[in-house]
Coordinates of N, CA and C in Angstrom, one line a residue:
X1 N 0.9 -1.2 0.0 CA 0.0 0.0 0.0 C 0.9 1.2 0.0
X2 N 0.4 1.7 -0.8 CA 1.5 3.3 -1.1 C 1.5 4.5 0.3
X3 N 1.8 5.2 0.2 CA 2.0 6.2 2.0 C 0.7 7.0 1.1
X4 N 0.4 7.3 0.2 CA -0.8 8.4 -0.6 C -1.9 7.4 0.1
X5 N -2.2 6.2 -0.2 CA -3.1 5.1 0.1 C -3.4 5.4 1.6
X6 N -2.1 5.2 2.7 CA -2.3 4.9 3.6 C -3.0 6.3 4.5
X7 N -2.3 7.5 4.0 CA -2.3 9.0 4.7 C -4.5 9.0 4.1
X8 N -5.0 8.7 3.0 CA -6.1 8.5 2.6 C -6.9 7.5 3.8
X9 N -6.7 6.2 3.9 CA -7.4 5.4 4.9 C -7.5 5.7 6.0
X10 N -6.4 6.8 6.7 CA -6.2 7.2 8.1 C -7.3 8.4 8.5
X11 N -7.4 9.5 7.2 CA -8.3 10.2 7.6 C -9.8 9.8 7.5
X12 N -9.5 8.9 6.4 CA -10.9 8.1 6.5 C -11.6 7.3 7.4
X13 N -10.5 6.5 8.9 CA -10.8 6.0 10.0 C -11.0 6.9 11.2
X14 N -10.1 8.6 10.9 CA -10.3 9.5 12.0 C -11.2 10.0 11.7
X15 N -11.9 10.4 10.5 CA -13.3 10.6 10.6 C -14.3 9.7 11.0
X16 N -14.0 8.3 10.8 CA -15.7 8.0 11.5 C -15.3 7.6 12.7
X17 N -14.0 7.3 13.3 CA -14.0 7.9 14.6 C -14.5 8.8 15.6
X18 N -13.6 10.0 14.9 CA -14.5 11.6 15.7 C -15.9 11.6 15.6
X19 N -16.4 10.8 13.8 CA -18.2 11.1 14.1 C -18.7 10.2 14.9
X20 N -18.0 8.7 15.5 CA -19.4 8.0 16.2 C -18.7 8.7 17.5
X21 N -17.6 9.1 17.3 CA -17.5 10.1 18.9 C -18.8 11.1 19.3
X22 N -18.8 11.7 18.4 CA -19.7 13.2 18.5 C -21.0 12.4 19.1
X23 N -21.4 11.3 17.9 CA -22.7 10.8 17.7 C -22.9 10.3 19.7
X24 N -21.9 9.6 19.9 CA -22.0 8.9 21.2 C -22.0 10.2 22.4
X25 N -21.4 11.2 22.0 CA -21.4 12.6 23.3 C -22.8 12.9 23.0
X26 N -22.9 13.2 22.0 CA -24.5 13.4 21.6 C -25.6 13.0 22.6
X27 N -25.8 11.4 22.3 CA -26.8 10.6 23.0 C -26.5 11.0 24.1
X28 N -25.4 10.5 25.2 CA -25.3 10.9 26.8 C -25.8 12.0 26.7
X29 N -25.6 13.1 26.0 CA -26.0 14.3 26.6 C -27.4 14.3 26.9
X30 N -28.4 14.2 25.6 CA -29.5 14.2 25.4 C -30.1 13.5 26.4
X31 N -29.4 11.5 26.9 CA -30.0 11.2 28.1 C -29.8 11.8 29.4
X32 N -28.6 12.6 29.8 CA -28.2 13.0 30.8 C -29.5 14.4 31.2
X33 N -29.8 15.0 29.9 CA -31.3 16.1 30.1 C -32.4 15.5 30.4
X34 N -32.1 14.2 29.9 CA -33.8 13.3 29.8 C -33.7 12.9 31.5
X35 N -32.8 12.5 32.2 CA -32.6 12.0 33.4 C -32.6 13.3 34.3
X36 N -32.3 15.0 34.1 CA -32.6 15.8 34.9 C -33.7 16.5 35.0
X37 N -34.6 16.2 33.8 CA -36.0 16.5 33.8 C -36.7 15.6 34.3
X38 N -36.8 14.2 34.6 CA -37.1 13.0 35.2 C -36.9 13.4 36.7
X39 N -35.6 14.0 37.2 CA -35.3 13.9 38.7 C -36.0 15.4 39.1
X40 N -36.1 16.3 38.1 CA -36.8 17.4 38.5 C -38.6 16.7 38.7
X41 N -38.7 16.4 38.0 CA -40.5 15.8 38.1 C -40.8 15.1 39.3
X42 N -39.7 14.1 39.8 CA -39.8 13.3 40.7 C -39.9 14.1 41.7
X43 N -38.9 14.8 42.1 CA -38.6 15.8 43.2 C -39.7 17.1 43.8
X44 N -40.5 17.3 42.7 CA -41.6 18.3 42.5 C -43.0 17.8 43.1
X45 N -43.1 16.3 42.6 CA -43.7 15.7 43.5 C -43.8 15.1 44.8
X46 N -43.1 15.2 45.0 CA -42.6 15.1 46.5 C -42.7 16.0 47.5
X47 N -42.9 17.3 47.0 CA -42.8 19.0 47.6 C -43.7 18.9 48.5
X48 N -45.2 18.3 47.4 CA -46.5 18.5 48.8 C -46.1 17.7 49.8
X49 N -45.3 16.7 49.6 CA -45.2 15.8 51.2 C -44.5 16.8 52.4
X50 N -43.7 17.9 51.9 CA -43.2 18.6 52.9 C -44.2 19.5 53.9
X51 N -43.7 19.3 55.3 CA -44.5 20.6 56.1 C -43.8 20.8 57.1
X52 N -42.6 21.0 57.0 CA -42.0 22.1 57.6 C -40.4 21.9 57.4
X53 N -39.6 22.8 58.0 CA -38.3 23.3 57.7 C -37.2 22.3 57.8
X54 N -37.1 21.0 58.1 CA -36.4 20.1 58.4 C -36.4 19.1 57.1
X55 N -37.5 19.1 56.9 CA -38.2 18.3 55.9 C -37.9 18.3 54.4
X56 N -38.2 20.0 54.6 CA -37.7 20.8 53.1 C -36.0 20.6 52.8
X57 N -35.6 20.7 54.1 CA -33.7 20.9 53.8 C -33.4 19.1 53.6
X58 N -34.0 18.3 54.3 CA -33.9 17.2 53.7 C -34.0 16.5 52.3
X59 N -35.1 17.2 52.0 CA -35.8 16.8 50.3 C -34.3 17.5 49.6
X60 N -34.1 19.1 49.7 CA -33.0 19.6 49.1 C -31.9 18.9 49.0
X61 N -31.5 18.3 50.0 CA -30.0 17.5 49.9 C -30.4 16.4 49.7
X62 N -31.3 15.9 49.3 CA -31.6 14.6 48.8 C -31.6 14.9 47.0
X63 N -32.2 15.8 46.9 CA -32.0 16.5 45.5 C -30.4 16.6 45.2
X64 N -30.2 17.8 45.8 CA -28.3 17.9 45.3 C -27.7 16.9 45.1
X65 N -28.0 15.9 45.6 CA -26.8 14.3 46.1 C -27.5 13.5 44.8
X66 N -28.5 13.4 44.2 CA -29.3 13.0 43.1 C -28.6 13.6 41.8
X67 N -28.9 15.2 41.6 CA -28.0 15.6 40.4 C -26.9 15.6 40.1
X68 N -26.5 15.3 41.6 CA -24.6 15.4 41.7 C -23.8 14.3 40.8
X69 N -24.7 13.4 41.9 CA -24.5 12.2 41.2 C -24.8 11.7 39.9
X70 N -26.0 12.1 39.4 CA -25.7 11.6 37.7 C -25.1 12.7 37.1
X71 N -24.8 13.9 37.6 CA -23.4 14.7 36.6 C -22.2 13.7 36.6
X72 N -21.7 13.6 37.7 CA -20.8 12.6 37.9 C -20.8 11.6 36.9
X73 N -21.8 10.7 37.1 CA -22.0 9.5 36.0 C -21.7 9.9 34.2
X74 N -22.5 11.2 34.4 CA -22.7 11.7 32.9 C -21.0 12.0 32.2
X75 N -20.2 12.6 33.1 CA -18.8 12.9 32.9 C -18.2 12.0 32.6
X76 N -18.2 10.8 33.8 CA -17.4 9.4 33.9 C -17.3 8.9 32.3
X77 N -18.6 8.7 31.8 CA -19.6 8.4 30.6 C -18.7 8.7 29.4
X78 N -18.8 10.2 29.5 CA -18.2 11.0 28.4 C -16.8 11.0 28.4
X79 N -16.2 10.9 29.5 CA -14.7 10.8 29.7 C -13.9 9.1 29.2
X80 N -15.5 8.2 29.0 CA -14.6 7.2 28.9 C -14.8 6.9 27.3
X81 N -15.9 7.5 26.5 CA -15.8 7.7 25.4 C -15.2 8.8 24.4
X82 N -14.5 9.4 25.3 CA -12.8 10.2 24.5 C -11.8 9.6 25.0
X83 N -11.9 8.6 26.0 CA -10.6 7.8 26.5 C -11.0 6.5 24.9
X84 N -11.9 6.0 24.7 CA -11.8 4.9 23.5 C -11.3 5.7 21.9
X85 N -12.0 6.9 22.0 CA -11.8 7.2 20.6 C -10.1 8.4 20.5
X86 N -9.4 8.0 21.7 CA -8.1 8.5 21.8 C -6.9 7.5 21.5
X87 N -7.9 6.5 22.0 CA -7.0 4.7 22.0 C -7.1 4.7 20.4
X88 N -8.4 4.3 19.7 CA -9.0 4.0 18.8 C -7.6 5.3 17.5
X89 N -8.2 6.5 17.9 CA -7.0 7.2 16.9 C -5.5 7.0 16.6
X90 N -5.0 6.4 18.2 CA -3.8 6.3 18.4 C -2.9 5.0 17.4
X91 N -4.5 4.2 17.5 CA -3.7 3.2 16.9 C -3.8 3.2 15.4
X92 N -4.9 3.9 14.6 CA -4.9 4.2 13.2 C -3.9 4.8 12.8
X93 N -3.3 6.3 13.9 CA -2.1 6.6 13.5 C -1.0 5.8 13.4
X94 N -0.5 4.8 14.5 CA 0.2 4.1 14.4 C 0.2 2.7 13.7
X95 N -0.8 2.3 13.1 CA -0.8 1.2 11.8 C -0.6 2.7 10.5
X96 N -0.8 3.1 10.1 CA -0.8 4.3 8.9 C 1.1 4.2 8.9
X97 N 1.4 4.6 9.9 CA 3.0 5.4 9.9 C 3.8 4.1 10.1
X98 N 3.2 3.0 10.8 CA 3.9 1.9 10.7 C 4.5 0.8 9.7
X99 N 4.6 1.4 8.6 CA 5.0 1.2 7.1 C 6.2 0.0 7.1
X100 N 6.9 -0.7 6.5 CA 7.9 -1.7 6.5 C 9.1 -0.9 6.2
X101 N 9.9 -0.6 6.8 CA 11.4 0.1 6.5 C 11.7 -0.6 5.5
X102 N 12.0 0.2 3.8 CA 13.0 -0.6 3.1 C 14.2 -0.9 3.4
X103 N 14.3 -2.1 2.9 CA 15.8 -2.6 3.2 C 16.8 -2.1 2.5
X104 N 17.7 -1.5 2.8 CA 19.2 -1.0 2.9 C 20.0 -1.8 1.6
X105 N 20.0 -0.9 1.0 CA 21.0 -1.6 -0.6 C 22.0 -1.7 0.4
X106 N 22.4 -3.5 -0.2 CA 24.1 -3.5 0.3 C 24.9 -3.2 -1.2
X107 N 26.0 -3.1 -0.5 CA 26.9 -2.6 -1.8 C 27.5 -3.6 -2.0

């Protein structure tokens, strides 16, 4: 395979790389809104159960430790799908450039 051939196949693998990247940040995001609109709903209903000041500051930190926690998850998420598509590039770069050394005219 010629280096024109190979420098051609590499961008061709770093692009559908970056795109099922994007595609994959994409979805978590979208579920990560779908799951804070879900914990807002949940939480909202729960309000009338409150009646008085102990109650409320409980529901609150029950709340915060809720969205904390699936940010957390949502990051983990996303951090491990630019950890694959970093591996994933590394190594198209390194099959691409990893070419056969010609062998050395002897004299």
């Amino acid at each position: 395979m010629s280096i024109i051939e190979k420098q051609v196949q590499l961008g061709r693998e770093l692009f559908e790389i970056n795109a099922a990247t994007v595609r994959r940040l994409v979805e978590l995001q979208s579920e990560g809104v779908k799951q804070y609109f879900e914990t807002n709903q949940d939480f909202a209903k729960r309000l009338p159960e409150v009646k008085d000041v102990s109650s409320f500051v409980e529901l609150q930190r029950e709340y915060g430790k809720t969205v904390w926690s699936n940010t957390q998850e949502g990051w983990q998420s996303g951090g491990e799908v630019v950890r694959e598509a970093v591996e994933n590039a590394g190594a198209a770069v390194r099959s691409a450039f990893n070419a056969e050394e010609p062998a050395a005219e002897t004299a």
